Amino acid sequence: MPTKYDIVKQEIKSRILDGTFQPHQKIPSESELMKQFEVSRHTVRIAIGELVNKGWLYREQGAGTFCADRTHNKRLSSVGSQKNIAIVTTFISDYIFPSIIRGAESFLSKHGYNVSLFSTNNDHDNERRVLEKILTEPFEGVIVEPTKSATSNPNINYYLNIERLNIPYIMVNAFYDELEPLSITINDQKGGYIQAEHLIQLGHRNIVSFFKTDDLQGVKRMKGFIKAHRNHGVTINPNGIITYNSSEKLTKPKEVLTKLLDLDRDSRPTAIVCYNDELAITLLDVLREKNLRVPDDISLVGFDNSFMGNLTEVKLTTITHPQSKLGETAANMIVDLVKEKNGQQKKSAEKVQSVVFEPSLIVRSSTAELNLRKKVTK
Amino acid sequence: MPTKYDIVKQEIKSRILDGTFQPHQKIPSESELMKQFEVSRHTVRIAIGELVNKGWLYREQGAGTFCADRTHNKRLSSVGSQKNIAIVTTFISDYIFPSIIRGAESFLSKHGYNVSLFSTNNDHDNERRVLEKILTEPFEGVIVEPTKSATSNPNINYYLNIERLNIPYIMVNAFYDELEPLSITINDQKGGYIQAEHLIQLGHRNIVSFFKTDDLQGVKRMKGFIKAHRNHGVTINPNGIITYNSSEKLTKPKEVLTKLLDLDRDSRPTAIVCYNDELAITLLDVLREKNLRVPDDISLVGFDNSFMGNLTEVKLTTITHPQSKLGETAANMIVDLVKEKNGQQKKSAEKVQSVVFEPSLIVRSSTAELNLRKKVTK
DNA sequence: TCCGATTTGTTCGTATGTATG
DNA sequence: GCATACATACGAACAAATCGG
């Protein structure tokens, strides 16, 4: 003899199979079903519960119970419950990346996902190997920090393949323009603008800037730097913009700065805009060698609000970066996308969309008003 | 906030994973569990129901509820030739851990393995959750940095279960003594010895030391510190050894040092031994506040040769730590063990065995000979 | 084989909490 | 702010299966 909840279950299943309930359509509420089948709420809940467990329905508290979309769930059933998310970053151990990863890992762990880590060392060949690996293994979602995002990418096809396999992915920090992916970035142009504006407002007119331009962040920060000068009617020092790439980051900026500081007092820069705090700390070494005091002799602005900027004797003026918050946001977004793909999410009422964090200035002690006295002292 | 049935569910799952409930063994009856957890039968049934759904238990009406035998299932799902290695560390984003992880990730990627990351935040509850996850998913090998390695570990059973499932694992930085696992460590006692000896040879007699003693590394470094004093016939300042644990690391050492520096000139320490560079940098802040010059007024020795020690205006004297090399060695070892398990062993001539890295001193500019002039100057 | 104690299975009622629209 | 809908939790009763004596 069939049980009451079995009858309810079968009836609901029938209505799904005969098309009465279309995917993502709301089915009658529990109290409605109580009346229809003349059973208790508990019985209805058991019936629905089993159907949810088998993937026929999904529930949303406060909203209702909905028919799941079972069109392409073969992968899911064959793999079982492997909840793997891949995180691809350029670097693993450097700078603010550990914080970003931690934010994502923390969130994903809490939600029962495994986190697999890959790093490209900002190299396209490595990126390709990583993407091949991801395409081969059963990942449910991917968080990518693009490799050399400012240059054209030879691996675009791999990303298109990921899309074709219906694997959700999002890009953080930057993105490949051709793909127009969901992304989580910060407003780098505005950040660069704020850096420059801060120094301009402090009276500096001869500002030298260093931007790493193999990634989009540097290109945009540079754009902001230029715009700030233009908007404030300040002409940019012709040698005021130095660009470098990842492989040169330990050498070129130091060398160039050393040369610039050897110039005579009048043409020597009075302030430095750095692509990030990491570079600022590196350049601080040069300033110490030259016996220049920060900020009395020269001002210095970093970017990213890295913990590094607080370790030194000079606390860096810098621009905010969400760091672990960014990782967490990315994790949250990818989990939503995975749910949506598996038909466990509402329609498109709240469509997942890209996030842009707005940067702001943190003034510490590496910047000061332009000291005109300097010309007098000696 | 966890629900009651979630608590019951987790607890039952834990007892399965830690071996309390063996396959096909009867678990306590519903009414028994009601008493144990002080919840209604309804709640117990929900908890058990979900575990039955996921295949952890099976019920037999009239007989009881039994632990399912997952060994066959596990093998089946892992046949899919997924090469997953789990890395469990205490922290992900702090200090030298990113470097260790990078070293391991780099090697494992090259050899076609996926790397899944877990962090325990040096908390046993988190460690348990991570180990449960690892036991649930198909991992071929595990690299673990033990959580609170100096204290007795409540999760030993999980490690024994990992052994029972024939999953190779190795411990890095420290290990639980009871398990006698394969491990990759550094000779922390010798490191502590070298730290102290260096200062003693520079003439310091009043040395204060700070050790984080919830991990074995701190305990061993402290042991070396004491031994160095004994071997050189130097008596240890009665208040010369300060211990703290992970949760106090940002507060206690700073507070204690501040007090010690307020002592009169004669009883004030002339040198500081730090558990690691991270602490040294923290304490450097205190010294700056007190307007003490390093190394002229006070010497400072760190440990681990972290990049942090090179960022500041005072370059730290410190002890070497292999960092990414350690991660790489661990990765290499786990790959060998996995191969061995899968019978792809080359020769048994080269048996895999534990590695101990020998530390050495790096003298930079944070230590100097005891300055006797101090008493004269004022 | 039957009995009775135990254990899980089904069903109802009630109450309160929390998210959604 | 309010009604609606799902989520969690307690209690009670009876049915059906199992198992030892």
Tab-separated table of C-alpha atoms in Angstrom, chain A residues 48-336:
chain	number	residue	atom	x	y	z
A	48	ILE	CA	8.696	17.636	-1.487
A	49	GLY	CA	11.833	16.907	0.490
A	50	GLU	CA	12.475	13.699	-1.388
A	51	LEU	CA	11.891	15.368	-4.723
A	52	VAL	CA	14.309	18.125	-3.782
A	53	ASN	CA	16.863	15.516	-2.830
A	54	LYS	CA	16.546	13.841	-6.172
A	55	GLY	CA	16.864	17.133	-8.014
A	56	TRP	CA	13.296	17.526	-9.268
A	57	LEU	CA	12.529	20.623	-7.229
A	58	TYR	CA	14.316	23.352	-5.347
A	59	ARG	CA	13.058	25.398	-2.427
A	60	GLU	CA	13.562	29.035	-1.600
A	61	GLN	CA	12.634	30.233	1.809
A	62	GLY	CA	10.067	32.970	1.692
A	63	ALA	CA	9.510	32.606	-2.020
A	64	GLY	CA	8.215	29.126	-2.700
A	65	THR	CA	9.105	25.762	-4.177
A	66	PHE	CA	10.121	25.618	-7.812
A	67	CYS	CA	10.486	23.098	-10.544
A	68	ALA	CA	14.168	22.430	-11.313
A	69	ASP	CA	15.635	22.546	-14.773
A	70	ARG	CA	16.768	19.020	-15.531
A	71	THR	CA	17.725	19.521	-19.142
A	72	HIS	CA	21.459	18.886	-18.953
A	73	ASN	CA	22.176	17.291	-15.652
A	74	LYS	CA	23.977	14.226	-16.909
A	75	ARG	CA	27.353	15.491	-15.753
A	76	LEU	CA	26.075	16.177	-12.322
A	77	SER	CA	24.598	12.767	-11.670
A	78	SER	CA	27.578	10.883	-13.016
A	79	VAL	CA	30.122	12.781	-11.002
A	80	GLY	CA	28.121	12.732	-7.822
A	81	SER	CA	28.795	15.513	-5.392
A	82	GLN	CA	32.258	16.715	-6.264
A	83	LYS	CA	32.234	20.327	-5.426
A	84	ASN	CA	35.483	21.621	-6.827
A	85	ILE	CA	36.274	25.215	-7.614
A	86	ALA	CA	39.492	26.193	-9.350
A	87	ILE	CA	41.290	29.421	-8.539
A	88	VAL	CA	43.842	30.614	-11.071
A	89	THR	CA	46.074	33.501	-10.104
A	90	THR	CA	49.215	34.945	-11.574
A	91	PHE	CA	51.172	34.495	-8.356
A	92	ILE	CA	50.462	32.532	-5.224
A	93	SER	CA	52.861	33.687	-2.608
A	94	ASP	CA	53.442	37.297	-3.473
A	95	TYR	CA	52.011	40.421	-2.119
A	96	ILE	CA	48.223	40.693	-1.751
A	97	PHE	CA	47.400	37.457	-3.581
A	98	PRO	CA	47.524	35.292	-0.475
A	99	SER	CA	44.886	37.542	1.081
A	100	ILE	CA	42.638	37.272	-1.944
A	101	ILE	CA	43.014	33.511	-1.964
A	102	ARG	CA	42.327	33.296	1.742
A	103	GLY	CA	39.101	35.268	1.361
A	104	ALA	CA	37.915	32.940	-1.357
A	105	GLU	CA	39.066	29.767	0.362
A	106	SER	CA	37.393	30.724	3.577
A	107	PHE	CA	34.033	31.307	1.918
A	108	LEU	CA	34.181	28.254	-0.311
A	109	SER	CA	35.195	25.939	2.528
A	110	LYS	CA	32.275	27.142	4.551
A	111	HIS	CA	29.988	26.255	1.698
A	112	GLY	CA	31.388	22.803	1.257
A	113	TYR	CA	33.566	23.362	-1.787
A	114	ASN	CA	37.092	22.213	-2.418
A	115	VAL	CA	39.485	24.835	-3.632
A	116	SER	CA	42.129	23.899	-6.160
A	117	LEU	CA	44.930	26.361	-6.686
A	118	PHE	CA	46.804	27.145	-9.861
A	119	SER	CA	49.330	29.820	-10.638
A	120	THR	CA	50.523	31.029	-14.013
A	121	ASN	CA	53.440	33.199	-12.916
A	122	ASN	CA	51.988	35.657	-15.428
A	123	ASP	CA	53.097	33.448	-18.286
A	124	HIS	CA	50.846	32.435	-21.158
A	125	ASP	CA	52.296	28.971	-21.566
A	126	ASN	CA	51.647	28.199	-17.946
A	127	GLU	CA	48.173	29.628	-18.300
A	128	ARG	CA	47.468	27.284	-21.182
A	129	ARG	CA	48.606	24.254	-19.197
A	130	VAL	CA	46.412	25.265	-16.296
A	131	LEU	CA	43.380	25.782	-18.507
A	132	GLU	CA	43.874	22.396	-20.143
A	133	LYS	CA	43.962	20.833	-16.728
A	134	ILE	CA	40.772	22.596	-15.721
A	135	LEU	CA	39.022	21.492	-18.899
A	136	THR	CA	40.048	17.909	-18.204
A	137	GLU	CA	38.973	17.632	-14.593
A	138	PRO	CA	35.513	18.035	-13.136
A	139	PHE	CA	35.451	21.601	-11.891
A	140	GLU	CA	32.161	23.252	-11.160
A	141	GLY	CA	33.434	26.802	-11.403
A	142	VAL	CA	36.578	28.819	-11.992
A	143	ILE	CA	37.894	32.054	-10.558
A	144	VAL	CA	40.608	33.520	-12.782
A	145	GLU	CA	43.004	36.344	-12.402
A	146	PRO	CA	44.029	36.958	-15.990
A	147	THR	CA	47.605	36.528	-17.093
A	148	LYS	CA	49.144	39.568	-18.793
A	149	SER	CA	45.708	41.079	-19.116
A	150	ALA	CA	46.901	44.129	-20.998
A	151	THR	CA	48.292	42.173	-23.925
A	152	SER	CA	46.340	40.102	-26.396
A	153	ASN	CA	45.810	36.621	-25.110
A	154	PRO	CA	46.676	33.523	-27.143
A	155	ASN	CA	44.537	31.341	-24.888
A	156	ILE	CA	41.169	32.940	-25.550
A	157	ASN	CA	39.989	29.726	-27.158
A	158	TYR	CA	40.389	27.885	-23.892
A	159	TYR	CA	38.112	30.329	-22.151
A	160	LEU	CA	35.578	29.969	-24.942
A	161	ASN	CA	35.794	26.222	-24.445
A	162	ILE	CA	35.075	26.649	-20.771
A	163	GLU	CA	32.001	28.617	-21.719
A	164	ARG	CA	30.973	25.916	-24.160
A	165	LEU	CA	31.187	23.308	-21.426
A	166	ASN	CA	28.875	25.484	-19.404
A	167	ILE	CA	31.382	25.925	-16.595
A	168	PRO	CA	30.806	29.268	-14.878
A	169	TYR	CA	33.887	31.433	-14.502
A	170	ILE	CA	34.631	34.931	-13.312
A	171	MET	CA	37.675	37.133	-13.607
A	172	VAL	CA	39.161	39.152	-10.815
A	173	ASN	CA	41.433	42.216	-10.737
A	174	ALA	CA	41.228	42.492	-14.520
A	175	PHE	CA	39.663	40.763	-17.512
A	176	TYR	CA	40.213	40.042	-21.145
A	177	ASP	CA	38.169	42.557	-23.011
A	178	GLU	CA	37.294	40.187	-25.844
A	179	LEU	CA	35.447	37.843	-23.506
A	180	GLU	CA	33.337	40.370	-21.656
A	181	PRO	CA	33.223	38.002	-18.708
A	182	LEU	CA	31.640	38.482	-15.327
A	183	SER	CA	34.318	40.171	-13.310
A	184	ILE	CA	35.265	41.619	-9.969
A	185	THR	CA	37.649	44.494	-10.285
A	186	ILE	CA	38.534	47.729	-8.641
A	187	ASN	CA	38.243	51.061	-10.385
A	188	ASP	CA	41.917	51.291	-11.169
A	189	GLN	CA	41.620	54.402	-13.264
A	190	LYS	CA	39.981	56.257	-10.412
A	191	GLY	CA	42.638	54.900	-8.069
A	192	GLY	CA	45.396	56.258	-10.265
A	193	TYR	CA	43.532	59.528	-10.468
A	194	ILE	CA	43.326	59.785	-6.693
A	195	GLN	CA	47.026	59.029	-6.274
A	196	ALA	CA	48.027	61.832	-8.596
A	197	GLU	CA	45.395	64.279	-7.381
A	198	HIS	CA	46.539	63.843	-3.794
A	199	LEU	CA	50.085	64.826	-4.710
A	200	ILE	CA	48.968	67.667	-6.945
A	201	GLN	CA	46.864	69.081	-4.135
A	202	LEU	CA	49.901	68.904	-1.876
A	203	GLY	CA	51.634	71.220	-4.304
A	204	HIS	CA	53.760	68.743	-6.193
A	205	ARG	CA	54.294	69.527	-9.851
A	206	ASN	CA	57.173	67.269	-10.731
A	207	ILE	CA	55.818	63.816	-10.116
A	208	VAL	CA	57.407	60.678	-11.445
A	209	SER	CA	55.262	57.568	-11.805
A	210	PHE	CA	55.920	53.874	-12.308
A	211	PHE	CA	53.345	51.545	-13.831
A	212	LYS	CA	53.528	47.854	-14.582
A	213	THR	CA	51.834	47.735	-17.938
A	214	ASP	CA	51.614	44.086	-18.837
A	215	ASP	CA	48.479	43.908	-16.714
A	216	LEU	CA	45.408	46.012	-17.276
A	217	GLN	CA	45.558	47.415	-13.765
A	218	GLY	CA	48.745	49.316	-14.555
A	219	VAL	CA	47.428	50.661	-17.841
A	220	LYS	CA	44.298	51.952	-16.148
A	221	ARG	CA	46.110	53.439	-13.197
A	222	MET	CA	48.360	55.233	-15.645
A	223	LYS	CA	45.308	56.553	-17.470
A	224	GLY	CA	43.995	57.949	-14.185
A	225	PHE	CA	47.367	59.517	-13.474
A	226	ILE	CA	47.298	61.349	-16.783
A	227	LYS	CA	43.692	62.420	-16.382
A	228	ALA	CA	44.354	63.918	-12.959
A	229	HIS	CA	47.141	66.056	-14.380
A	230	ARG	CA	44.955	67.171	-17.252
A	231	ASN	CA	41.971	68.015	-15.050
A	232	HIS	CA	44.144	70.047	-12.703
A	233	GLY	CA	45.930	71.822	-15.509
A	234	VAL	CA	49.302	70.400	-14.540
A	235	THR	CA	51.676	69.422	-17.289
A	236	ILE	CA	53.222	66.013	-16.969
A	237	ASN	CA	56.960	65.763	-16.751
A	238	PRO	CA	58.040	64.322	-20.103
A	239	ASN	CA	60.020	61.623	-18.310
A	240	GLY	CA	57.388	61.368	-15.631
A	241	ILE	CA	55.838	58.091	-16.682
A	242	ILE	CA	57.947	54.953	-16.434
A	243	THR	CA	56.463	51.649	-17.529
A	244	TYR	CA	57.832	48.213	-16.822
A	245	ASN	CA	56.639	44.627	-16.916
A	246	SER	CA	56.556	41.763	-14.435
A	247	SER	CA	59.957	40.387	-15.305
A	248	GLU	CA	61.602	43.777	-14.852
A	249	LYS	CA	59.922	44.684	-11.602
A	250	LEU	CA	62.947	44.066	-9.428
A	251	THR	CA	65.407	45.985	-11.580
A	252	LYS	CA	64.157	48.636	-14.003
A	253	PRO	CA	62.216	50.923	-11.629
A	254	LYS	CA	65.118	51.056	-9.169
A	255	GLU	CA	67.598	51.845	-11.900
A	256	VAL	CA	65.456	54.540	-13.448
A	257	LEU	CA	64.715	56.163	-10.118
A	258	THR	CA	68.367	56.163	-9.173
A	259	LYS	CA	69.148	58.070	-12.347
A	260	LEU	CA	66.318	60.530	-11.840
A	261	LEU	CA	67.474	61.344	-8.337
A	262	ASP	CA	70.905	62.180	-9.616
A	263	LEU	CA	69.479	65.089	-11.552
A	264	ASP	CA	69.981	68.577	-10.288
A	265	ARG	CA	67.714	69.821	-7.556
A	266	ASP	CA	65.346	71.711	-9.813
A	267	SER	CA	64.478	68.996	-12.282
A	268	ARG	CA	64.479	66.228	-9.723
A	269	PRO	CA	61.009	64.821	-8.925
A	270	THR	CA	59.453	65.785	-5.590
A	271	ALA	CA	56.993	62.943	-5.474
A	272	ILE	CA	56.615	59.387	-6.707
A	273	VAL	CA	53.477	57.530	-7.727
A	274	CYS	CA	53.954	53.791	-7.468
A	275	TYR	CA	52.020	51.114	-9.291
A	276	ASN	CA	51.618	49.330	-5.961
A	277	ASP	CA	52.927	49.103	-2.413
A	278	GLU	CA	55.354	46.372	-3.360
A	279	LEU	CA	57.082	48.736	-5.736
A	280	ALA	CA	56.902	51.560	-3.221
A	281	ILE	CA	58.785	49.467	-0.679
A	282	THR	CA	61.382	48.587	-3.278
A	283	LEU	CA	61.861	52.225	-4.185
A	284	LEU	CA	62.060	53.153	-0.516
A	285	ASP	CA	65.342	51.278	-0.470
A	286	VAL	CA	66.663	53.563	-3.186
A	287	LEU	CA	65.581	56.624	-1.238
A	288	ARG	CA	67.349	55.377	1.891
A	289	GLU	CA	70.521	54.885	-0.101
A	290	LYS	CA	70.306	58.442	-1.376
A	291	ASN	CA	69.665	59.655	2.174
A	292	LEU	CA	66.404	61.233	1.164
A	293	ARG	CA	63.843	61.561	3.911
A	294	VAL	CA	60.217	60.563	3.292
A	295	PRO	CA	58.096	62.640	3.213
A	296	ASP	CA	60.265	65.683	3.940
A	297	ASP	CA	62.455	65.399	0.863
A	298	ILE	CA	60.199	63.344	-1.342
A	299	SER	CA	56.647	62.035	-1.175
A	300	LEU	CA	55.602	58.507	-2.041
A	301	VAL	CA	52.182	57.054	-2.814
A	302	GLY	CA	51.527	53.337	-3.022
A	303	PHE	CA	48.527	51.338	-4.113
A	304	ASP	CA	46.655	48.311	-2.692
A	305	ASN	CA	46.945	49.005	1.043
A	306	SER	CA	49.185	45.993	1.482
A	307	PHE	CA	50.344	44.973	4.960
A	308	MET	CA	53.829	45.692	3.634
A	309	GLY	CA	53.130	49.388	3.711
A	310	ASN	CA	52.734	49.250	7.454
A	311	LEU	CA	55.866	47.316	8.280
A	312	THR	CA	58.380	49.941	7.427
A	313	GLU	CA	59.488	52.959	9.415
A	314	VAL	CA	57.598	55.100	6.912
A	315	LYS	CA	53.920	54.195	6.878
A	316	LEU	CA	52.766	54.378	3.285
A	317	THR	CA	50.065	56.626	1.938
A	318	THR	CA	48.185	54.321	-0.369
A	319	ILE	CA	44.939	53.403	-2.123
A	320	THR	CA	42.495	50.879	-0.700
A	321	HIS	CA	42.182	47.391	-2.147
A	322	PRO	CA	39.533	44.990	-0.901
A	323	GLN	CA	41.946	41.999	-0.904
A	324	SER	CA	40.282	39.185	1.075
A	325	LYS	CA	36.941	40.893	0.550
A	326	LEU	CA	37.503	40.641	-3.178
A	327	GLY	CA	38.260	36.945	-2.844
A	328	GLU	CA	35.158	36.425	-0.784
A	329	THR	CA	32.993	38.318	-3.252
A	330	ALA	CA	34.378	36.233	-6.082
A	331	ALA	CA	33.670	33.048	-4.154
A	332	ASN	CA	30.158	34.155	-3.392
A	333	MET	CA	29.533	34.965	-7.012
A	334	ILE	CA	30.864	31.687	-8.355
A	335	VAL	CA	28.733	29.749	-5.849
A	336	ASP	CA	25.667	31.614	-7.092
